[in-house]
Coordinates of C-alpha atoms in Angstrom, one line a residue:
M1 CA -17.2 25.5 -22.0
I2 CA -14.2 23.1 -22.1
T3 CA -15.1 19.9 -23.8
A4 CA -12.9 16.7 -24.0
K5 CA -11.2 17.9 -27.4
T6 CA -10.4 20.6 -25.7
L7 CA -9.2 18.6 -23.2
T8 CA -7.5 16.1 -25.1
Y9 CA -5.9 19.0 -27.3
Y10 CA -4.1 20.2 -24.2
L11 CA -2.8 17.3 -22.3
S12 CA -2.1 15.2 -25.2
E13 CA -1.9 17.4 -28.5
H14 CA -0.5 20.7 -27.9
P15 CA 2.9 21.4 -30.0
S16 CA 4.9 21.5 -26.5
I17 CA 4.3 18.4 -25.2
I18 CA 4.8 16.6 -28.4
N19 CA 8.0 18.3 -29.3
F20 CA 9.2 17.7 -25.6
R21 CA 13.1 16.6 -25.6
W22 CA 14.9 15.5 -22.2
S23 CA 17.7 17.9 -22.6
H24 CA 20.4 19.2 -20.0
T25 CA 21.0 22.6 -21.8
Q26 CA 16.6 22.7 -21.9
S27 CA 14.9 21.3 -19.4
W28 CA 15.0 22.8 -15.6
G29 CA 16.3 20.5 -13.5
S30 CA 18.0 18.2 -15.6
T31 CA 21.3 17.6 -14.5
W32 CA 23.3 15.7 -11.8
S33 CA 24.4 18.5 -9.8
F34 CA 21.2 20.2 -9.3
L35 CA 19.5 17.0 -8.5
F36 CA 22.2 15.8 -6.1
T37 CA 22.4 19.2 -4.5
S38 CA 18.0 19.3 -4.3
I39 CA 18.5 15.9 -2.4
T40 CA 21.2 17.1 0.1
L41 CA 19.4 20.5 0.7
Y42 CA 15.8 18.4 1.7
L43 CA 17.4 16.5 3.4
A44 CA 19.7 19.0 5.3
L45 CA 16.9 21.3 5.8
S46 CA 14.8 18.9 6.9
I47 CA 17.4 18.0 9.6
L48 CA 17.8 21.5 10.8
L49 CA 14.2 22.7 11.3
H50 CA 13.9 19.2 13.4
L51 CA 17.0 20.9 15.4
L52 CA 15.9 24.2 15.9
L53 CA 12.4 23.4 16.8
A54 CA 13.8 21.4 19.3
L55 CA 15.5 23.7 21.1
L56 CA 13.2 26.5 20.5
I57 CA 10.2 25.7 21.0
R58 CA 8.7 23.5 24.0
R59 CA 8.9 19.5 23.4
G60 CA 5.7 18.4 21.5
R61 CA 4.0 21.3 21.4
P62 CA 3.1 21.4 17.5
V63 CA 3.4 24.6 15.4
S64 CA 0.3 25.7 13.9
L65 CA 0.2 26.1 9.9
G66 CA -3.2 27.4 9.5
P67 CA -4.9 26.1 6.5
I68 CA -1.8 26.2 4.7
P69 CA -1.4 21.5 4.8
A70 CA -5.4 21.8 2.9
L71 CA -4.3 23.8 0.7
H72 CA -1.1 21.3 -0.7
S73 CA -2.9 18.6 -0.4
L74 CA -5.3 19.7 -3.0
S75 CA -2.8 21.6 -5.2
M76 CA -1.1 17.9 -5.0
S77 CA -4.4 15.8 -5.4
V78 CA -5.3 17.8 -8.4
I79 CA -2.2 17.9 -10.0
S80 CA -1.2 14.0 -9.9
A81 CA -5.2 13.9 -11.4
T82 CA -3.7 16.3 -14.4
I83 CA -0.8 14.1 -14.9
F84 CA -2.9 11.3 -15.0
A85 CA -5.1 12.7 -17.8
G86 CA -2.2 13.5 -19.4
I87 CA 0.1 10.6 -19.7
L88 CA -2.8 8.2 -20.0
L89 CA -4.3 10.3 -22.8
S90 CA -0.6 10.4 -23.9
T91 CA -0.2 6.9 -24.2
A92 CA -3.5 6.2 -25.9
S93 CA -2.1 8.2 -28.9
E94 CA 1.3 7.3 -28.6
I95 CA -0.3 3.1 -29.2
R96 CA -2.8 4.6 -32.1
E97 CA 0.6 5.9 -34.1
T98 CA 2.8 3.6 -33.6
R99 CA 0.7 0.5 -34.2
W100 CA 1.6 -0.4 -37.7
F101 CA 5.4 -0.4 -36.2
W102 CA 3.9 -2.7 -33.8
R103 CA 2.5 -5.5 -36.5
R104 CA 5.5 -5.5 -37.8
S105 CA 8.2 -6.6 -34.4
K106 CA 4.7 -8.1 -32.7
T107 CA 5.0 -5.7 -30.2
T108 CA 2.0 -5.8 -27.9
P109 CA 0.7 -2.3 -25.8
L110 CA 1.1 -4.0 -23.1
Q111 CA 5.0 -4.9 -23.7
W112 CA 5.6 -1.4 -24.7
L113 CA 4.6 -0.1 -21.6
L114 CA 6.7 -3.0 -19.7
C115 CA 9.5 -2.9 -21.9
F116 CA 11.4 -0.3 -24.4
P117 CA 12.4 -1.1 -27.4
L118 CA 16.7 -0.1 -27.6
G119 CA 17.0 3.4 -28.8
T120 CA 14.3 4.8 -27.6
R121 CA 14.6 8.2 -26.8
P122 CA 13.1 10.9 -23.6
S123 CA 11.1 12.5 -26.1
G124 CA 7.8 13.1 -27.0
R125 CA 4.1 13.1 -25.1
V126 CA 5.1 10.2 -22.4
F127 CA 8.4 11.9 -21.8
F128 CA 6.7 15.2 -21.1
W129 CA 4.5 14.0 -18.8
S130 CA 7.1 12.2 -17.0
Y131 CA 9.1 15.1 -16.8
I132 CA 6.0 17.3 -14.8
F133 CA 6.0 13.9 -12.7
Y134 CA 9.6 14.5 -11.9
L135 CA 8.9 18.0 -11.0
S136 CA 6.4 17.7 -9.0
R137 CA 8.0 15.2 -6.1
F138 CA 9.5 19.0 -5.3
I139 CA 6.0 20.0 -4.5
H140 CA 5.9 16.8 -2.7
M141 CA 8.6 17.5 -0.5
W142 CA 6.8 20.1 1.2
R143 CA 4.7 17.6 3.2
T144 CA 8.0 16.9 5.3
F145 CA 8.3 20.3 6.8
F146 CA 4.3 20.3 7.6
T147 CA 5.4 17.0 9.3
I148 CA 8.5 18.2 11.7
L149 CA 6.0 21.8 12.3
R150 CA 2.8 20.1 13.3
R151 CA 3.7 16.8 14.4
R152 CA 7.6 17.4 15.7
K153 CA 9.0 14.4 14.4
L154 CA 11.8 13.6 12.0
V155 CA 10.7 10.6 9.9
F156 CA 13.4 8.6 8.3
F157 CA 11.2 7.3 6.3
Q158 CA 9.8 10.2 4.5
L159 CA 13.0 11.7 3.9
F160 CA 14.2 8.7 2.4
Y161 CA 10.9 7.6 0.4
N162 CA 10.9 11.2 -0.9
S163 CA 14.6 11.6 -2.2
I164 CA 14.8 7.8 -3.3
L165 CA 11.6 8.8 -5.7
T166 CA 12.7 11.5 -6.8
L167 CA 16.0 10.0 -7.8
T168 CA 14.1 7.3 -9.7
S169 CA 11.8 10.0 -11.0
F170 CA 15.3 11.4 -12.7
L171 CA 16.6 8.0 -13.8
W172 CA 13.4 6.8 -16.0
L173 CA 14.5 10.3 -18.5
E174 CA 18.1 9.9 -18.3
Y175 CA 18.4 7.0 -19.1
S176 CA 14.6 6.3 -20.9
Q177 CA 14.2 3.6 -19.0
S178 CA 11.3 0.8 -19.3
F179 CA 7.6 0.8 -17.0
Q180 CA 7.9 4.5 -16.0
V181 CA 4.5 5.0 -17.4
L182 CA 2.6 2.3 -15.7
V183 CA 4.2 3.3 -13.0
I184 CA 3.4 7.2 -13.0
L185 CA -0.2 6.2 -13.8
F186 CA -0.6 3.8 -10.9
T187 CA 1.5 6.3 -8.1
T188 CA -0.4 9.2 -9.9
L189 CA -3.7 7.6 -9.6
V190 CA -3.1 6.7 -5.5
Y191 CA -1.9 10.2 -4.9
S192 CA -4.9 12.2 -6.6
V193 CA -7.1 9.7 -3.9
V194 CA -4.3 9.7 -1.0
Y195 CA -4.0 13.7 -0.9
G196 CA -7.5 14.3 -1.8
Y197 CA -7.9 12.6 1.2
R198 CA -6.4 14.1 3.2
F199 CA -7.6 17.5 2.1
W200 CA -10.9 16.3 3.1
T201 CA -9.7 15.6 6.3
G202 CA -7.8 18.5 6.6
I203 CA -11.0 21.2 6.3
G204 CA -12.4 18.9 8.9
L205 CA -14.4 16.7 7.2
P206 CA -14.8 12.5 8.8
R207 CA -11.9 10.4 8.6
A208 CA -12.5 6.7 6.8
C209 CA -13.2 4.4 9.5
F210 CA -9.8 2.3 7.7
P211 CA -5.7 3.4 7.1
L212 CA -6.9 4.2 4.0
V213 CA -3.9 5.6 3.2
I214 CA -1.7 3.3 4.2
N215 CA -4.0 0.6 2.4
C216 CA -3.1 2.6 -0.9
Q217 CA 0.2 2.5 -0.1
M218 CA 0.5 -1.0 -0.2
V219 CA -1.8 -1.3 -3.0
L220 CA 0.7 1.3 -5.0
L221 CA 3.9 -0.9 -4.0
G222 CA 2.1 -4.3 -4.8
C223 CA 2.1 -3.1 -8.3
N224 CA 4.7 -1.7 -9.0
L225 CA 5.7 -4.9 -7.9
V226 CA 3.9 -6.8 -10.2
C227 CA 5.8 -4.4 -13.0
H228 CA 9.3 -5.3 -12.3
I229 CA 8.7 -9.0 -12.1
G230 CA 7.1 -8.5 -16.0
V231 CA 10.1 -6.8 -17.0
L232 CA 12.1 -9.2 -16.1
L233 CA 10.5 -11.5 -17.6
L234 CA 10.3 -9.6 -21.1
H235 CA 13.9 -8.7 -21.1
F236 CA 14.5 -11.9 -21.0
M237 CA 12.3 -13.1 -24.0
K238 CA 12.3 -10.5 -26.1
N239 CA 15.6 -10.3 -28.8
G240 CA 17.8 -7.1 -27.6
G241 CA 16.4 -7.0 -24.3
C242 CA 14.4 -3.2 -22.8
N243 CA 15.7 0.5 -22.3
G244 CA 17.4 1.2 -19.8
I245 CA 17.7 -1.5 -17.9
G246 CA 20.4 -1.1 -15.7
A247 CA 18.5 2.0 -14.1
W248 CA 15.7 -0.5 -13.8
V249 CA 18.0 -2.4 -12.0
F250 CA 19.4 0.2 -10.1
N251 CA 15.6 0.9 -9.2
C252 CA 14.4 -2.2 -8.2
V253 CA 16.8 -2.4 -5.7
L254 CA 15.7 0.7 -4.4
N255 CA 12.2 -0.4 -4.0
A256 CA 13.3 -3.3 -2.5
A257 CA 14.5 -0.8 0.2
I258 CA 11.1 0.8 0.2
L259 CA 9.2 -2.1 -0.1
L260 CA 11.2 -3.8 3.2
L261 CA 10.8 -0.2 5.3
F262 CA 7.0 0.0 4.2
L263 CA 6.2 -3.6 5.5
K264 CA 8.1 -3.1 8.8
F265 CA 6.3 -0.2 9.3
Y266 CA 2.9 -2.0 8.6
V267 CA 3.5 -4.7 10.5
Q268 CA 4.5 -2.7 13.3
M269 CA 1.2 -0.7 13.7
H270 CA -0.6 -3.2 13.3
L271 CA 1.6 -4.8 16.4
E272 CA 0.7 -1.6 18.4
K273 CA -3.2 -1.5 16.8
R274 CA -3.5 -5.2 18.5
K275 CA -1.6 -4.8 22.0
F276 CA -4.1 -1.3 22.1
C277 CA -7.3 -3.6 21.3
L278 CA -6.1 -6.3 23.8
I279 CA -5.7 -3.4 26.9
A280 CA -8.5 -2.0 26.1
T281 CA -10.6 -5.2 25.8
K282 CA -8.5 -6.3 29.8
G283 CA -10.0 -2.7 30.8
E284 CA -13.5 -3.8 29.8
D285 CA -13.0 -7.0 31.5
N286 CA -12.1 -5.7 34.6
V287 CA -14.8 -3.3 34.5
K288 CA -17.0 -5.4 34.4
L289 CA -15.7 -7.9 37.2
K290 CA -16.2 -4.8 39.4
D291 CA -20.0 -3.9 38.5
Y292 CA -20.5 -7.0 39.4

């Protein structure tokens, strides 16, 4: 029987987790060439697949994938839940072991979560789980191919979002960027719920009566926005500032672009829904008039 102590050991106290170090020679996928090659390949394969389907298969006809999308959703939900538990336990361990130093520097756990001190190295527990989160982005990309095959659509926002989040995950490790722990916690928590829901609906179980996935994404973007504001305030209030602030500024620009695109999509979705409701209401009124 697996106990809480055993889970804690394998998620935060295992030697491979404690002794982890982000290195271009030892960590798989840790070079700039690998990053840009993989993102370029992802974009090229997505476009190529879309074009091939347009040429070979009649437009609007989906490709059946069987249980593969549901299994992918289940695996992503489990992976996200594991990363969430791992980084949560690892963060608690880091706070417990370095509390004595924080008392001398008058740093609170929340300040450390938002603003790493200057000179922070990408090594140890939390950076191990940050590395696992970075690797999970490549598994996440497979959903784009499922969308192209099943819905026969090439969604620009999906391509942009996956590419940017993979890039920012790399920057977190490369520059020991501040506030990444909170972002990973929020993101993996939301992903475990979203992909669990997608698995639920993928096996034929009933859907929610409201747009669960989109609302979860809105909550996630809102939490990220609040964290960005917290980092900015601490950077100017704290002596020396926060570690990896250059990468953070670049990350802010990318996240702002994602937020604007998502808000545009969110508003369009609600406008179309409202338009559909108005048309349906008018149709019912016409039927009533005819009956009368």
